[in-house]
Amino acid sequence: MTSTEPQVALSAPVGGVVAEVFKPLLTGSSRFAPAAGLRTGSSSQPSNPADARVRRVIAQVSNQYLRRYLTRYGTLRIPGIARPVSLETLYVPACVKGQPSLQRLMAEVLADSSSSSLQHQRQNFLPAALVARSQQYLSVLGEPGSGRTTLLRWLGLESFKGKEGQYGHNCIPVYIDLRMLPKGTGSLAQSVVLEFQAANFPWPKAFTAEALEQGRLLLLLDGLDEVAETQREQVILLIEDLVERWPKNRFVVSNAVATQHHFKRFTSAQLTALSDEQVQTFIQRWFGRNPAVGRQLWETLQLPAQANTCELTRSPWLLTLLCQTYSRSRSLVSHAVGLHHAIVRIGLASQPGLSAPALKVQLKALARLAAGKLQQQRPIVSQAEILGLLKACQTVEVTLDCSELLEGLTAHSGLLVEFAPGHYTFVHPALQEYLCAWQVVAHRSRGSLTALVRQPLEVPSWQRVLLQVAELLPEGADELLLSLQSEAMSRLKAKRCQALLLWAKQLTDRLDSPERSVARRAAALHLALSFALERSVSDQAACCLDRVALQARHLSQGLARALDLNRDLALCLSSAQELAHNDLFALDTPALLSDLAALGEPPDFRAGYARRMSFADAFVNLLLRHLQLETNLLQLGEAEALELENFLQTSTLLQNCREVASRISPEVQRQLNEQMLVA
């Protein structure tokens, strides 16, 4: 491992920004000065803001703020490494997908032939730093483990360098972990105040207000997707309020793709998976003191037999774990669950002088903690809670010092991080999810998996836990899968929704094997839902149907890949000829082709709106007649659309669990093929 020392030094621009914010406060010209007791002629106010004593105070608090940022946000905690690792030492510049709103920037980058990342840009990728530099309001999207948090913290480091840094703006970075906001927080500005107060800024409230007023802050708002479901809407309102009240500042919000919120003014950019070049650069930096081992790892990853392992390296978090496990064992793990299993053991084993019983107690306590906090959707745990769990996990025969066990977990293992004095979080949400899955599997009993699927399955973290449970179950995932199928059916109660599933079954079941019929049923549902969306008269229902149709499309494509059906099952409404010629559905092909020919070519735009709409109605009615799809089944209201959304969401989770399950009996496979997407 390379240096653990922070690489950033305070640059003059940041100190200058702090001085510019203080200036109107000290002269009394700021409208926030009176609230801080600063008035012209006040004895507490220096007569000259530029005098030596004031400059010393500004330099002192600026340095304190920088050191605090470096300590809290400029380092990485890695399980198995006692000391934090400098973020700049390992950071590999991230890329984002070029969104339509970024096309002008993309064109400028492509015109720059000197760019070192030209290959990525030709693939519609852009350097994340360049996008952040060009966009005052940026929403960074990414899957868990894609490096969103690391990117935001790195942008903060670069902003300390002023215009000389890659961020390129003179502003003060303020990093706020949104999941850590106290329940009932009334303003994000108060969280900003606390950051300056912790660095001993004079008059932190007035300083914050003046900095926001001048537009001097870079607000890094991290982890919107990890905020509890019950609080997320409130946090979104707080962000929107902050932007509306203080629009001169720069904002970067991170969120998951699945839970993205379209903020007004914001440009969205999605992080891309790491390229081969980025993976190789990261490995070189990790093994900077032992380059031969780094080359050995890279060469091993290029072997065809390591294709699955190589795929894991596309995630920065999993790549970090892979390098850590390889540096210890010189062996590779080919799946994410195995990596998390190995890293937990490495973290526990890195504590000096602890016995096997002590490590066992720590593992039990961590697993129980992970499961409990995931259920509560609360990432923060108090010292008292951890000590209580460590005590509860001990046996009568073995009595251990709980304080020493906690010290080992926080100071040496790297599995827990102290967020604030006496308060802790897991080093990464993915590690917490693995430990929760381990807890479920290790303490399963008759009926416990059935109870598990009644958790809020719409929460992405629970979906990921269930996937890991399916992979970890040593006896196979039969009970889990059947429970998910039963849960999916329990979510579908409306008669119109049930009739729609019956139609899809009748349209597809006569064609071939049951397992292929599942994929065809999903494709039929997508087609029907697309028709329903076109006919929807309610905005709320249309919005929901749009999501449901997309879910059905993704499910049909996933089933098609799993079953080697080499065609796109999700058809567009306009591809009537393809619908007639393919064998997806049981249709009278000659009759359909004859009716299409009789209908003729669609009129062009010169024919007038009424004629074009008349043709479109005739075309849709023709397809509905051949599909034997009654129009009353398409009159879905918002409540029915929400039911279908929940049903398809659970069915998709079921299919994903099938794909990763450790083992499934032939009987259960047959049962699922017959029952999935059937009312």
XYZ file of C-alpha atoms in Angstrom:
679
model
C 0.000 0.000 0.000
C 1.177 3.481 -0.836
C 1.400 6.532 1.418
C -1.341 7.217 3.906
C -0.456 10.894 4.272
C -2.774 13.529 2.737
C -1.289 15.133 -0.353
C -3.213 18.431 -0.395
C -1.656 21.635 0.900
C -3.695 24.768 1.600
C -3.515 27.089 -1.363
C -3.781 30.863 -1.254
C -7.081 30.987 -3.202
C -9.064 29.207 -0.482
C -7.646 31.416 2.246
C -8.556 34.348 0.025
C -12.147 33.128 -0.301
C -12.460 32.852 3.485
C -11.081 36.386 3.831
C -13.575 37.729 1.277
C -16.451 36.192 3.236
C -15.206 37.645 6.525
C -14.609 41.134 5.093
C -18.225 42.453 5.110
C -18.795 40.851 8.502
C -15.803 42.626 9.996
C -16.638 45.985 8.419
C -20.268 45.712 9.480
C -21.505 46.055 5.880
C -22.992 42.557 5.822
C -26.696 42.264 6.581
C -25.745 39.287 8.776
C -23.292 41.281 10.917
C -25.825 42.627 13.448
C -27.045 39.129 14.304
C -23.457 38.242 15.205
C -23.049 41.393 17.310
C -20.765 42.991 14.708
C -21.589 46.671 14.171
C -19.539 49.568 12.964
C -17.604 50.873 15.907
C -18.269 47.756 17.982
C -15.478 46.966 20.400
C -15.572 43.370 19.267
C -14.853 44.431 15.714
C -11.305 45.100 14.427
C -10.993 48.547 12.884
C -9.110 47.169 9.891
C -10.065 43.747 8.444
C -6.677 43.536 6.753
C -4.558 43.916 9.888
C -2.074 41.216 10.876
C -4.112 39.779 13.740
C -7.183 39.285 11.548
C -5.074 37.694 8.821
C -3.624 35.272 11.375
C -7.089 34.282 12.610
C -8.336 33.748 9.045
C -5.275 31.657 8.181
C -5.670 29.661 11.384
C -9.354 28.756 10.902
C -8.776 28.091 7.194
C -6.023 25.627 8.045
C -8.169 24.023 10.742
C -10.980 23.578 8.228
C -8.610 22.049 5.674
C -7.090 19.653 8.213
C -10.534 18.598 9.371
C -11.650 18.003 5.775
C -8.521 15.962 5.048
C -8.998 13.862 8.172
C -12.710 13.207 7.700
C -13.173 13.220 3.936
C -9.714 13.178 2.351
C -8.896 9.622 3.397
C -10.286 6.145 2.785
C -10.906 3.505 5.429
C -10.140 0.043 4.050
C -10.864 -3.110 6.069
C -7.664 -4.729 7.252
C -5.644 -1.486 7.159
C -5.429 0.278 10.511
C -4.426 3.711 9.236
C -6.623 5.679 6.816
C -5.293 5.815 3.256
C -4.967 9.119 1.413
C -7.761 9.427 -1.139
C -5.481 11.232 -3.595
C -2.997 8.362 -3.456
C -5.496 5.883 -4.916
C -7.999 8.042 -6.771
C -8.396 7.276 -10.468
C -10.219 10.016 -12.422
C -13.817 8.943 -12.965
C -15.869 9.228 -16.145
C -19.563 9.870 -16.676
C -21.904 9.113 -19.536
C -22.526 12.077 -21.764
C -26.185 13.057 -21.291
C -28.061 14.995 -24.033
C -27.636 18.201 -22.018
C -23.873 17.695 -22.170
C -23.594 17.302 -25.942
C -21.997 20.717 -26.440
C -19.356 19.902 -23.839
C -18.857 16.502 -25.476
C -18.279 18.157 -28.855
C -15.681 20.499 -27.350
C -13.842 17.599 -25.756
C -13.877 15.550 -28.947
C -12.438 18.512 -30.816
C -9.471 18.497 -28.431
C -7.240 15.854 -29.984
C -4.705 16.313 -27.200
C -7.077 14.806 -24.620
C -5.601 11.765 -22.908
C -9.009 10.124 -22.559
C -10.047 10.407 -26.204
C -11.002 6.733 -26.410
C -13.510 7.146 -23.585
C -14.924 10.314 -25.077
C -15.536 8.569 -28.390
C -17.603 6.076 -26.421
C -19.745 9.009 -25.214
C -17.863 9.256 -21.909
C -16.659 12.476 -20.308
C -14.179 13.091 -17.474
C -16.237 13.627 -14.326
C -13.991 16.518 -13.246
C -14.657 18.343 -16.515
C -18.418 17.914 -16.158
C -18.361 19.066 -12.523
C -16.273 22.078 -13.509
C -18.731 23.102 -16.225
C -22.007 22.516 -14.349
C -23.029 24.729 -11.421
C -25.796 22.290 -10.465
C -24.833 18.650 -10.936
C -26.563 15.398 -9.993
C -24.139 12.447 -9.981
C -25.851 9.094 -10.488
C -24.347 5.664 -9.978
C -24.911 2.150 -8.758
C -23.800 1.186 -5.227
C -20.013 0.909 -5.142
C -19.562 2.984 -8.303
C -17.486 5.657 -6.553
C -20.027 8.463 -6.049
C -18.873 9.307 -2.513
C -15.209 9.159 -3.498
C -15.841 11.497 -6.432
C -17.618 14.080 -4.275
C -14.896 14.037 -1.632
C -12.194 14.306 -4.304
C -13.961 17.314 -5.844
C -13.762 18.906 -2.411
C -10.021 18.278 -2.271
C -9.541 19.794 -5.716
C -11.568 22.879 -4.799
C -9.056 23.652 -2.023
C -6.521 24.225 -4.814
C -8.616 26.995 -6.355
C -8.353 27.577 -10.087
C -5.126 25.593 -10.175
C -7.010 22.420 -9.234
C -9.010 20.216 -11.567
C -12.288 21.603 -10.229
C -11.185 25.055 -11.314
C -13.282 27.281 -9.039
C -12.414 29.393 -6.008
C -14.881 28.132 -3.424
C -15.023 26.468 -0.018
C -16.112 22.811 -0.125
C -18.711 21.627 2.382
C -19.350 17.878 2.408
C -22.663 16.713 3.914
C -23.550 13.034 4.269
C -27.316 13.177 3.789
C -27.967 9.861 5.534
C -26.484 11.304 8.713
C -28.880 14.245 8.920
C -30.726 14.205 12.243
C -34.394 13.322 11.939
C -36.476 16.473 11.734
C -33.674 18.651 10.322
C -35.300 21.915 9.281
C -32.523 23.362 7.116
C -29.386 22.118 5.386
C -27.818 25.492 6.128
C -27.633 24.434 9.778
C -25.530 21.412 8.759
C -23.180 23.807 6.955
C -22.946 25.931 10.108
C -21.889 22.867 12.101
C -19.013 22.172 9.683
C -17.578 25.671 10.170
C -18.284 25.604 13.881
C -16.291 22.371 14.215
C -13.295 24.175 12.670
C -13.604 26.984 15.273
C -14.691 29.672 12.801
C -15.668 32.911 14.569
C -19.388 33.630 14.241
C -20.049 30.401 12.256
C -23.737 31.148 11.675
C -23.092 34.607 10.266
C -20.104 33.314 8.271
C -22.262 30.571 6.718
C -25.023 33.008 5.795
C -22.541 35.458 4.246
C -20.723 32.677 2.345
C -24.038 31.407 0.957
C -25.101 34.943 0.078
C -21.859 35.580 -1.838
C -22.037 32.179 -3.564
C -18.674 31.064 -2.168
C -19.546 27.452 -1.285
C -19.311 24.135 -3.098
C -22.024 22.049 -1.431
C -21.344 18.318 -1.779
C -24.592 16.556 -0.819
C -23.902 12.847 -0.732
C -26.082 9.741 -0.605
C -29.660 10.834 -1.278
C -30.558 7.225 -2.120
C -29.310 6.053 1.283
C -31.659 8.339 3.201
C -34.488 6.381 4.847
C -37.601 6.098 2.676
C -39.640 7.936 5.309
C -37.261 10.926 5.246
C -36.169 11.112 1.599
C -38.962 13.384 0.400
C -38.216 15.825 3.225
C -34.488 15.851 2.386
C -35.323 16.515 -1.280
C -37.371 19.534 -0.182
C -34.450 20.747 1.968
C -32.088 20.526 -1.026
C -34.525 22.374 -3.279
C -34.999 25.057 -0.623
C -31.229 25.524 -0.258
C -30.803 25.906 -4.023
C -33.706 28.359 -4.306
C -32.532 30.521 -1.406
C -28.818 30.536 -2.274
C -28.590 29.995 -6.063
C -25.133 31.567 -6.513
C -23.374 28.589 -4.930
C -22.275 25.392 -6.654
C -24.031 22.114 -5.869
C -23.225 18.435 -6.440
C -25.802 15.859 -5.295
C -25.164 12.106 -5.474
C -27.945 9.582 -5.931
C -28.601 6.085 -7.261
C -30.025 5.558 -10.738
C -33.007 3.652 -9.321
C -34.020 6.484 -6.973
C -32.985 9.520 -9.002
C -34.912 12.741 -8.510
C -35.012 15.326 -11.281
C -34.032 18.533 -9.514
C -34.867 21.788 -11.247
C -31.730 23.427 -12.763
C -29.611 20.301 -12.256
C -27.785 18.391 -14.970
C -27.593 14.634 -14.423
C -24.482 12.591 -15.179
C -24.133 8.861 -14.571
C -20.819 7.340 -13.516
C -19.504 4.697 -15.883
C -17.982 1.353 -15.007
C -14.189 1.416 -14.773
C -12.364 0.813 -18.040
C -9.377 -1.504 -18.433
C -7.113 1.547 -18.355
C -8.646 2.807 -15.102
C -8.457 -0.643 -13.483
C -4.796 -0.989 -14.433
C -4.012 2.501 -13.086
C -5.712 1.705 -9.772
C -3.788 -1.569 -9.429
C -0.506 0.224 -10.137
C -1.267 2.788 -7.439
C -2.354 0.175 -4.902
C 0.797 -1.876 -5.394
C 3.050 1.175 -5.746
C 5.572 -0.305 -3.301
C 5.395 -3.771 -4.850
C 4.871 -3.268 -8.594
C 5.732 -6.881 -9.432
C 2.677 -8.097 -7.502
C 0.536 -5.486 -9.250
C 1.709 -6.682 -12.664
C 1.042 -10.273 -11.629
C -2.522 -9.386 -10.598
C -3.177 -7.487 -13.824
C -1.836 -10.300 -15.989
C -3.901 -12.862 -14.084
C -7.056 -10.825 -14.631
C -6.473 -10.933 -18.395
C -6.771 -14.730 -18.484
C -10.021 -16.048 -20.045
C -10.652 -18.135 -16.926
C -10.844 -14.918 -14.866
C -13.639 -13.290 -16.895
C -16.053 -13.220 -13.939
C -13.424 -11.762 -11.616
C -12.463 -9.172 -14.216
C -16.093 -8.050 -14.328
C -15.959 -7.293 -10.590
C -13.130 -4.817 -11.168
C -15.540 -2.460 -12.971
C -16.784 -1.383 -9.519
C -14.307 0.815 -7.564
C -15.449 -0.659 -4.236
C -15.088 -4.273 -5.380
C -11.765 -3.474 -7.067
C -10.516 -2.112 -3.731
C -11.561 -5.324 -1.965
C -9.999 -7.416 -4.727
C -6.635 -5.672 -4.352
C -6.761 -5.993 -0.568
C -7.558 -9.725 -0.642
C -4.963 -10.365 -3.357
C -2.268 -8.525 -1.407
C -2.942 -10.892 1.514
C -3.498 -14.248 -0.202
C -2.262 -13.910 -3.816
C -5.552 -15.522 -4.863
C -8.659 -14.197 -6.603
C -12.347 -14.421 -5.733
C -14.808 -14.568 -8.625
C -17.984 -13.210 -7.012
C -18.932 -10.239 -4.834
C -20.299 -12.292 -1.927
C -16.996 -14.148 -1.688
C -15.095 -10.847 -1.703
C -17.146 -9.453 1.167
C -16.745 -12.720 3.077
C -12.963 -12.524 2.645
C -12.704 -8.838 3.557
C -14.669 -9.286 6.795
C -12.262 -12.056 7.815
C -9.259 -9.920 6.865
C -10.607 -6.978 8.862
C -11.255 -9.081 11.958
C -7.916 -10.894 11.713
C -5.992 -7.601 11.474
C -6.657 -6.841 15.154
C -3.578 -7.648 17.224
C -3.841 -10.060 20.116
C -7.523 -11.037 19.866
C -8.465 -14.672 20.455
C -10.723 -16.777 18.229
C -13.657 -16.491 20.700
C -13.279 -12.700 20.670
C -13.371 -12.573 16.861
C -16.465 -14.785 16.874
C -18.221 -12.416 19.287
C -17.320 -9.427 17.103
C -18.649 -11.116 13.951
C -21.940 -12.012 15.629
C -22.343 -8.479 16.973
C -21.554 -6.881 13.598
C -24.050 -9.125 11.807
C -26.826 -8.410 14.300
C -26.015 -4.719 14.135
C -26.127 -4.736 10.318
C -29.509 -6.456 10.189
C -31.040 -4.263 12.884
C -29.879 -0.994 11.360
C -31.020 -2.026 7.872
C -34.498 -2.751 9.205
C -34.574 0.622 10.945
C -33.018 2.362 7.898
C -30.655 4.107 10.309
C -26.935 4.019 9.427
C -25.682 5.544 12.689
C -25.098 3.380 15.760
C -24.179 4.639 19.201
C -21.320 3.358 21.316
C -23.819 2.098 23.899
C -25.651 0.026 21.257
C -22.458 -1.655 20.066
C -21.244 -2.369 23.586
C -24.634 -3.869 24.406
C -24.489 -6.167 21.379
C -20.908 -7.219 22.128
C -21.991 -8.172 25.631
C -25.127 -9.990 24.435
C -23.124 -12.090 21.947
C -20.824 -13.523 24.629
C -21.362 -16.939 26.190
C -21.345 -17.834 29.868
C -18.001 -19.604 29.455
C -16.230 -16.619 27.871
C -16.273 -13.098 29.307
C -14.491 -10.417 27.280
C -13.854 -6.703 27.712
C -16.431 -5.080 25.413
C -14.528 -1.780 25.293
C -11.426 -3.566 23.974
C -13.526 -5.374 21.366
C -15.006 -2.061 20.197
C -11.557 -0.452 20.110
C -10.323 -3.278 17.907
C -13.237 -2.902 15.484
C -12.832 0.856 15.087
C -9.076 1.376 15.384
C -7.724 -1.729 13.634
C -10.279 -3.709 11.612
C -11.532 -0.847 9.430
C -15.018 -2.398 9.423
C -16.561 0.354 11.552
C -15.855 4.070 11.177
C -16.350 6.668 13.902
C -18.621 9.258 12.319
C -18.753 11.490 15.404
C -17.570 11.010 19.000
C -19.392 7.941 20.289
C -21.245 7.302 17.011
C -20.264 4.843 14.263
C -21.215 3.575 10.808
C -20.146 0.655 8.654
C -17.237 1.484 6.369
C -19.448 0.883 3.298
C -23.182 0.160 2.850
C -22.355 -2.921 0.748
C -20.478 -4.432 3.685
C -23.479 -3.856 5.941
C -25.744 -5.561 3.391
C -23.445 -8.592 3.214
C -23.347 -8.906 7.008
C -27.140 -8.628 7.113
C -27.422 -11.463 4.563
C -24.925 -13.527 6.576
C -27.028 -12.953 9.707
C -30.177 -14.125 7.902
C -28.511 -17.290 6.611
C -26.628 -18.100 9.827
C -29.751 -17.808 11.986
C -32.457 -19.041 9.607
C -35.198 -21.251 10.960
C -38.376 -22.782 9.621
C -40.435 -19.988 8.108
C -37.805 -17.274 8.607
C -37.212 -16.837 4.864
C -40.942 -16.444 4.323
C -40.898 -13.636 6.884
C -37.847 -12.110 5.171
C -39.663 -11.484 1.873
C -42.245 -9.418 3.739
C -39.605 -6.752 4.331
C -40.058 -3.574 2.219
C -38.871 -5.112 -1.070
C -39.137 -1.763 -2.857
C -36.085 -0.605 -0.860
C -32.986 -1.316 -3.029
C -30.830 -2.317 -0.044
C -33.254 -5.122 0.869
C -33.268 -6.302 -2.736
C -29.474 -6.589 -2.633
C -29.642 -8.444 0.705
C -32.071 -10.994 -0.747
C -29.794 -11.578 -3.738
C -26.908 -12.356 -1.388
C -29.107 -14.600 0.766
C -30.015 -16.619 -2.349
C -26.321 -17.005 -3.113
C -25.277 -17.863 0.457
C -27.903 -20.498 1.335
C -25.931 -23.773 1.505
C -28.947 -26.041 1.030
C -30.261 -24.072 -1.938
C -32.768 -21.285 -2.424
C -35.986 -23.281 -2.917
C -37.812 -21.886 0.120
C -36.732 -18.307 -0.604
C -37.813 -18.460 -4.259
C -41.197 -20.018 -3.523
C -41.760 -17.411 -0.808
C -40.973 -14.635 -3.293
C -43.376 -16.139 -5.837
C -46.106 -16.293 -3.198
C -45.358 -12.696 -2.151
C -45.565 -11.526 -5.778
C -48.993 -13.099 -6.220
C -50.245 -11.619 -2.951
C -49.550 -8.146 -4.365
C -51.927 -8.632 -7.317
C -55.576 -8.363 -6.239
C -57.351 -6.227 -8.866
C -59.481 -8.310 -11.245
C -58.392 -6.322 -14.304
C -54.720 -6.989 -13.480
C -55.407 -10.702 -13.004
C -57.302 -10.803 -16.307
C -54.336 -9.158 -18.049
C -52.036 -11.928 -16.784
C -54.523 -14.568 -17.931
C -54.525 -13.008 -21.413
C -50.699 -13.098 -21.535
C -50.732 -16.778 -20.536
C -53.285 -17.727 -23.179
C -51.352 -15.824 -25.845
C -48.050 -17.629 -25.185
C -48.487 -21.005 -23.482
C -49.290 -22.976 -26.642
C -45.934 -22.250 -28.223
C -43.134 -24.168 -26.517
C -41.542 -25.174 -23.204
C -42.761 -23.623 -19.907
C -39.470 -21.852 -19.192
C -39.622 -20.018 -22.522
C -43.266 -19.186 -21.925
C -42.250 -17.109 -18.878
C -40.180 -14.800 -21.084
C -42.966 -14.606 -23.644
C -45.514 -13.738 -20.954
C -43.285 -10.873 -19.818
C -43.021 -9.626 -23.422
C -46.799 -9.831 -23.832
C -47.276 -7.802 -20.648
C -44.877 -5.153 -21.908
C -46.827 -4.914 -25.156
C -50.186 -4.649 -23.360
C -48.861 -2.051 -20.912
C -47.510 0.015 -23.797
C -51.014 0.021 -25.325
C -52.464 0.969 -21.915
C -49.996 3.840 -21.607
C -51.051 5.209 -25.004
C -54.713 5.145 -23.938
C -54.265 6.504 -20.408
C -56.211 9.681 -19.644
C -54.804 10.255 -16.141
C -51.380 11.863 -15.736
C -50.765 9.975 -12.487
C -51.731 6.637 -14.036
C -49.665 7.375 -17.160
C -46.581 8.146 -15.070
C -46.958 4.866 -13.182
C -47.744 2.865 -16.363
C -44.596 4.237 -17.962
C -42.542 2.769 -15.093
C -44.468 -0.523 -15.164
C -44.051 -0.962 -18.926
C -40.310 -0.393 -18.526
C -40.209 -2.970 -15.712
C -41.956 -5.528 -17.924
C -39.519 -4.782 -20.736
C -36.472 -5.283 -18.497
C -37.926 -8.487 -17.054
C -38.628 -9.917 -20.504
C -35.108 -9.066 -21.673
C -33.567 -10.592 -18.538
C -35.561 -13.797 -18.997
C -34.606 -13.889 -22.664
C -30.902 -13.668 -21.831
C -31.239 -16.383 -19.200
C -33.030 -18.683 -21.659
C -30.927 -17.868 -24.748
C -33.859 -16.433 -26.700
C -31.909 -14.525 -29.315
C -34.415 -11.813 -30.129
C -35.642 -8.622 -28.543
C -38.827 -9.600 -26.736
C -39.918 -6.048 -25.990
C -41.501 -4.939 -29.267
C -42.222 -1.399 -30.339
C -45.815 -0.640 -31.308
C -44.728 0.358 -34.793
C -42.991 -2.972 -35.584
C -46.142 -4.723 -36.783
C -44.376 -6.650 -39.554
C -41.919 -8.074 -37.016
C -44.825 -8.959 -34.738
C -46.449 -10.876 -37.594
C -43.334 -12.772 -38.675
C -41.842 -13.735 -35.305
C -42.949 -16.683 -33.202
C -43.307 -14.865 -29.887
C -47.083 -15.139 -29.699
C -49.752 -17.514 -31.001
C -51.062 -15.386 -33.890
C -52.691 -16.091 -37.240
C -49.765 -14.734 -39.247
C -51.315 -14.850 -42.768
C -54.444 -13.062 -41.565
C -52.430 -10.381 -39.752
C -50.249 -9.728 -42.797
C -53.322 -9.539 -45.026
C -55.023 -7.018 -42.753
C -51.860 -4.925 -42.549
C -51.623 -4.854 -46.333
C -55.273 -3.810 -46.586
C -54.689 -1.003 -44.112
C -52.036 0.431 -46.409
C -49.146 2.795 -45.773
C -49.427 5.381 -42.993
C -50.181 8.912 -44.229
C -47.389 11.467 -44.021
C -47.519 14.766 -42.151
C -49.140 16.534 -45.152
C -52.301 14.442 -44.804
C -53.463 16.403 -41.779
C -53.837 15.609 -38.120
C -57.320 14.047 -38.295
C -56.375 11.572 -41.022
C -53.161 10.573 -39.301
C -54.981 9.986 -35.998
C -57.656 7.967 -37.777
C -55.004 5.719 -39.306
C -53.251 5.312 -35.936
C -56.527 4.274 -34.273
C -57.257 1.768 -37.029
C -53.736 0.367 -36.783
C -53.916 -0.108 -33.004
C -57.398 -1.648 -33.187
C -56.152 -4.089 -35.825
C -53.316 -5.228 -33.574
C -55.589 -5.518 -30.542
C -58.008 -7.673 -32.525
C -55.286 -10.078 -33.637
C -53.800 -10.164 -30.139
C -57.308 -10.854 -28.789
C -56.681 -8.114 -26.249
C -59.925 -6.534 -25.037
C -59.787 -2.768 -24.690
C -61.351 -2.821 -21.216
C -58.191 -4.572 -19.945
C -56.196 -1.507 -20.972
C -58.241 0.962 -18.924
C -55.897 0.777 -15.953
C -56.227 3.327 -13.174
C -53.449 4.558 -10.927
C -54.205 2.010 -8.174
C -54.123 -0.867 -10.669
C -50.900 0.429 -12.200
C -49.300 0.586 -8.736
C -50.398 -3.000 -8.081
C -48.768 -4.135 -11.305
C -45.639 -2.172 -10.416
C -45.316 -3.965 -7.060
C -46.062 -7.315 -8.689
C -43.468 -6.904 -11.451
C -40.902 -5.516 -9.022
C -41.182 -8.631 -6.856
C -41.205 -10.898 -9.931
C -38.021 -9.234 -11.203
C -36.378 -9.749 -7.816
C -37.456 -13.397 -7.951
C -35.861 -13.851 -11.367
C -32.645 -12.141 -10.240
C -32.475 -14.465 -7.214
C -32.970 -17.459 -9.523
C -29.959 -16.404 -11.557
C -27.573 -16.182 -8.574
C -29.010 -18.928 -6.336
C -26.516 -21.451 -4.974
C -28.822 -24.311 -5.967
C -32.441 -24.807 -7.097
C -34.124 -28.196 -7.249
C -35.578 -29.286 -10.637
C -39.045 -29.499 -9.078
C -38.942 -25.879 -7.902
C -37.567 -24.742 -11.272
C -40.528 -26.421 -12.976
C -42.963 -24.928 -10.472
C -41.609 -21.408 -10.964
C -41.704 -21.702 -14.753
C -45.362 -22.658 -14.558
C -46.397 -20.066 -11.950
C -44.355 -16.919 -12.690
C -46.478 -14.104 -14.160
C -49.618 -16.230 -13.891
C -52.675 -15.048 -11.950
